[in-house]
Coordinates of C-alpha atoms in Angstrom, one line a residue:
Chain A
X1 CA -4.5 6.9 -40.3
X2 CA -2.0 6.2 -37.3
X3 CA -3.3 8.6 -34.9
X4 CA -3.2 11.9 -33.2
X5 CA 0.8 13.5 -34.9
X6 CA 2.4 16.3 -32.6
X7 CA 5.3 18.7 -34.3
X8 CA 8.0 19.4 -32.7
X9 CA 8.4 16.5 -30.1
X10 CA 10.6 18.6 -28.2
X11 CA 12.0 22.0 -28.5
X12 CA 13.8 24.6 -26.8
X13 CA 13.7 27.8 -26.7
X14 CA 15.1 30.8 -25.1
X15 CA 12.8 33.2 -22.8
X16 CA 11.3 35.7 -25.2
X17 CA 11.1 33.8 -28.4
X18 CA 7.8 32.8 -30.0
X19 CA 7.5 29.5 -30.5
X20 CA 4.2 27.5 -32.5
X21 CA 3.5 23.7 -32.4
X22 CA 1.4 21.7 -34.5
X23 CA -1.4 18.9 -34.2
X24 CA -3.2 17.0 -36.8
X25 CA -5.3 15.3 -35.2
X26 CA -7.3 11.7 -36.8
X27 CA -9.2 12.5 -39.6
X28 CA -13.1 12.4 -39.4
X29 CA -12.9 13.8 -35.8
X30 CA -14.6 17.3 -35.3
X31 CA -13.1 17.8 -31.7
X32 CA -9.3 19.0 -30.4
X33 CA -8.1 19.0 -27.7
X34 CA -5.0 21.1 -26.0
X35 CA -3.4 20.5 -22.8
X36 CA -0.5 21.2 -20.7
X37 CA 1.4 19.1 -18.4
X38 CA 4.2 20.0 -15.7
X39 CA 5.7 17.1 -14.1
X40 CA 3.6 14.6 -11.8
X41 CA 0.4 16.8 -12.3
X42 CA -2.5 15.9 -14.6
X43 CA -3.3 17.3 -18.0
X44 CA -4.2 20.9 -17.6
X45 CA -7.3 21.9 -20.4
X46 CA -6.0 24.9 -22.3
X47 CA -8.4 25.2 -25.1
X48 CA -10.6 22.9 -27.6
X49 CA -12.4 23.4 -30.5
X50 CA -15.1 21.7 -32.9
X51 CA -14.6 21.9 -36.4
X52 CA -12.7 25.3 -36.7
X53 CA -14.8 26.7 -34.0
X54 CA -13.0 27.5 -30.3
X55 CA -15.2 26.6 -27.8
X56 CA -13.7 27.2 -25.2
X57 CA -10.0 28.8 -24.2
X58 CA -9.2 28.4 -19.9
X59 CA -9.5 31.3 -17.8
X60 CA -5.5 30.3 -16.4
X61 CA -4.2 31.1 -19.9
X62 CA -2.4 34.4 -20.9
X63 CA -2.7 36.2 -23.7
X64 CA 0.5 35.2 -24.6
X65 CA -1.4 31.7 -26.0
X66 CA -3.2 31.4 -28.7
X67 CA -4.8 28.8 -30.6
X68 CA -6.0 28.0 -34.2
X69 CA -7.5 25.2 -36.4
X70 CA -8.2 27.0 -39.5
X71 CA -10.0 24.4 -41.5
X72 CA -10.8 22.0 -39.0
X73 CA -8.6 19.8 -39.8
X74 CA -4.7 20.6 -38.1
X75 CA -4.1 23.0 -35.0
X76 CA -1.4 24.9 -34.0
X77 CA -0.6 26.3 -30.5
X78 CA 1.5 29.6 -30.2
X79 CA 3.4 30.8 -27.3
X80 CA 4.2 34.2 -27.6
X81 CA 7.3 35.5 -25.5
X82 CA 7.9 32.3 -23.6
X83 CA 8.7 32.4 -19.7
X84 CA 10.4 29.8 -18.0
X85 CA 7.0 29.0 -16.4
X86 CA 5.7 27.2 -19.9
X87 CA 8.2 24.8 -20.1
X88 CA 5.9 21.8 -19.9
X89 CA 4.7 18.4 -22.3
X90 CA 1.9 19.8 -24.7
X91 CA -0.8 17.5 -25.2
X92 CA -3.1 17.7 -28.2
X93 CA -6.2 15.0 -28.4
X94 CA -9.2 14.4 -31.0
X95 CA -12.6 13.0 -30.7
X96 CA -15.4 12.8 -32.0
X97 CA -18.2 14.4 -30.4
X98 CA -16.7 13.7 -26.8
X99 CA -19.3 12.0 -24.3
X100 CA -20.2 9.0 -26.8
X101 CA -16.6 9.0 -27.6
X102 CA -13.3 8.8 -26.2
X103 CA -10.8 11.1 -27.0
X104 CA -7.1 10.4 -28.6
X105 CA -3.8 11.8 -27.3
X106 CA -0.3 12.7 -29.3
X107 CA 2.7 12.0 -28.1
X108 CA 3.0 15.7 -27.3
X109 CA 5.1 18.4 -27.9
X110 CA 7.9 18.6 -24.7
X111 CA 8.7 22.4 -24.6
X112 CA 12.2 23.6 -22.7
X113 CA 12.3 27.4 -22.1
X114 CA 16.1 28.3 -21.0
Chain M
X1 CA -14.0 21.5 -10.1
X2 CA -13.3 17.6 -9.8
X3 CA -16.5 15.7 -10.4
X4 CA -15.1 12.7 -9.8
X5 CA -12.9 11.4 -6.6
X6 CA -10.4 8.6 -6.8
X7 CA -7.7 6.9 -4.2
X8 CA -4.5 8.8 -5.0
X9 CA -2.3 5.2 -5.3
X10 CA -3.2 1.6 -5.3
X11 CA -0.7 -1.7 -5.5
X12 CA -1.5 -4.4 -7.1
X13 CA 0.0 -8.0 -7.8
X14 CA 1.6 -8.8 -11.0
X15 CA -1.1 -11.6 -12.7
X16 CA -3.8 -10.9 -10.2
X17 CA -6.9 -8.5 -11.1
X18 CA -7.4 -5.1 -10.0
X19 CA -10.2 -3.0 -8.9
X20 CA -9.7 0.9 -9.3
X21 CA -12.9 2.8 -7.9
X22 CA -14.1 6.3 -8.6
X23 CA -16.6 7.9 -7.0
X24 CA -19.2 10.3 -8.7
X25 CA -22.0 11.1 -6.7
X26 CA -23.1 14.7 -9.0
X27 CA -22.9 12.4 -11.7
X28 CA -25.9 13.8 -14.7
X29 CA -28.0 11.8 -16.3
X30 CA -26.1 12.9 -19.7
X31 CA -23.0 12.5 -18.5
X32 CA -20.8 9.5 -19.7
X33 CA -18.0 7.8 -17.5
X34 CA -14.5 7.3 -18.9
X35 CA -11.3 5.9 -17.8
X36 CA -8.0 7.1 -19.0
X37 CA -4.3 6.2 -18.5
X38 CA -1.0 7.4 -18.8
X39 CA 1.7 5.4 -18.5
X40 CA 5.6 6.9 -18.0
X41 CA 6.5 9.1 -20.4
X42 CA 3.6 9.1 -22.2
X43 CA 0.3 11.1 -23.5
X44 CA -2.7 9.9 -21.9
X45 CA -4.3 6.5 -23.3
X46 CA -8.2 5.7 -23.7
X47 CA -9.3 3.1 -22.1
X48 CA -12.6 2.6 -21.7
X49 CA -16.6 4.6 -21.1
X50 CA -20.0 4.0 -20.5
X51 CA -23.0 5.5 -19.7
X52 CA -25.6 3.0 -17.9
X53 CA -24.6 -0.1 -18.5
X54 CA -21.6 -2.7 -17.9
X55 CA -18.7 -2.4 -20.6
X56 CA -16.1 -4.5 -21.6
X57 CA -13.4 -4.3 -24.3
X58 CA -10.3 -5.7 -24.7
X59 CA -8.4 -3.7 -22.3
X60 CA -10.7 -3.7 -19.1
X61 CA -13.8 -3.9 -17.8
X62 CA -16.4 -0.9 -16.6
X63 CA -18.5 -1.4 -13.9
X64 CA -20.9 1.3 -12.9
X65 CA -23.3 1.4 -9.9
X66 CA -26.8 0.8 -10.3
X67 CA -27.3 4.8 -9.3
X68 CA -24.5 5.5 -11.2
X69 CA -22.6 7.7 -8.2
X70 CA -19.7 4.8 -8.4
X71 CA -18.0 2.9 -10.9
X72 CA -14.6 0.4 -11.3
X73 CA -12.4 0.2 -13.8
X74 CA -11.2 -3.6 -13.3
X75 CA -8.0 -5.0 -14.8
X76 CA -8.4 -8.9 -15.5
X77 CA -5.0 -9.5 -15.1
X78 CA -2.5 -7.2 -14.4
X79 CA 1.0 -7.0 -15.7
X80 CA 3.9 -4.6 -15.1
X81 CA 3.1 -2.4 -18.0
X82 CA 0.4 -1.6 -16.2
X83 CA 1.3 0.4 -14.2
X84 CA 0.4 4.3 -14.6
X85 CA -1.6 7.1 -13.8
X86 CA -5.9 5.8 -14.1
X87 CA -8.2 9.0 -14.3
X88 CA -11.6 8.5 -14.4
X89 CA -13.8 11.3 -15.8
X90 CA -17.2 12.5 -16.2
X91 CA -18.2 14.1 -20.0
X92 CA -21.4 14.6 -21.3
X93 CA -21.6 15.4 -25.2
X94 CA -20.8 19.1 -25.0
X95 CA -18.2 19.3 -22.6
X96 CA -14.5 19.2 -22.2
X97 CA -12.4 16.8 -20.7
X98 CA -11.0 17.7 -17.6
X99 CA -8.3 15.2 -16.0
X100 CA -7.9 15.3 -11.8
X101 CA -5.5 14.1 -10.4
X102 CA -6.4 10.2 -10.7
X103 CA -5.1 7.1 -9.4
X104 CA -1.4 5.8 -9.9
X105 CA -1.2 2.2 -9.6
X106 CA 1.9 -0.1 -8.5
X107 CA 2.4 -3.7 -10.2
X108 CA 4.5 -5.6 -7.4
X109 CA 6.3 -8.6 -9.7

């Protein structure tokens, strides 16, 4: 297992479209993990789940997002009509369960909206 | 809300060790301490936790206070890829991780 894989690494995309990314996160752990990230700012928390189960989806996202893990295992992240205002690095991470654990980070997903 | 507080930037000497701090004082008794990184260009890297006591691994050390309100992420020896963005981070076992705005530390060669 090499790690926490992120697909696309970048894409662009024109306001309005749709667009979905995918995580697959290291096998064996029940927790992911979605962030955001604008330039010099920290990773934002969008969503996370354990197992298939969403815990917990932040209060700052729009209805526009919307988040999946089917079977546990992969995740995908779906922008829905994209603004220029989601251009940003998505970040997806796994753990196991998190405060005995640390968590893993892809390489992330850089989305352009033009 | 950030639990945890941290300088915003730090220097450092290339091959000397470094101290980053964190403070914590509403630090739970279930809640573990851990230290992230991201370096340029980069998703964030694990680094280290603990929960009580001292940790090491091959990376860096942990301290944390006896009353657990403080800890320090120390670097033995640091080199120029060092340098990056530290966040340290309180989680207990059914929580998210939430990043602040950490520490971004300079290597001077």
């Amino acid at each position: 297992d090499t790690g926490v894989s992120q697909d696309p690494r970048h894409k662009i995309t024109k306001r309005g479209q749709n667009v979905t990314f995918r995580c697959d996160p290291i096998s064996e752990h029940n927790r992911l993990y979605w962030y955001r990230q604008t330039l010099g700012q920290g990773p934002e928390f969008l969503t996370y789940f354990q197992n298939e189960a969403q815990l917990e989806k932040s209060r700052l996202l729009s209805d526009r997002f919307s988040a999946e893990r089917p079977k546990g295992s992969f995740s995908t992240l779906e922008i829905q009509r994209t603004e220029q205002g989601d251009s940003a690095m998505y970040l997806c991470a796994s753990s196991l369960v998190v405060g005995a654990a640390g968590a893993f980070f892809g390489q992330g997903t850089r989305l352009t909206v033009v | 809300d950030a639990k945890t507080t941290q300088p915003n930037s730090m220097e450092s000497n290339e091959e000397e060790p470094v101290h980053l701090p964190c403070n914590h004082s509403t630090i739970s008794g279930t809640d573990y301490i851990h230290w992230y990184r991201q370096l340029p260009s980069q998703g964030p890297e694990y680094v280290i936790h603990g929960l009580t006591s001292n940790v090491n691994n091959r990376m860096a050390s942990l301290a944390i206070a006896e009353d657990r309100k403080s800890s320090t992420l120390i670097l033995h020896r640091a080199t120029l890829r060092d340098a990056a963005v530290y966040y340290c981070i309180l989680s207990n076992r059914d929580d998210k991780i939430i990043f602040g705005k950490g520490t971004r530390l300079h290597i001077l060669p």
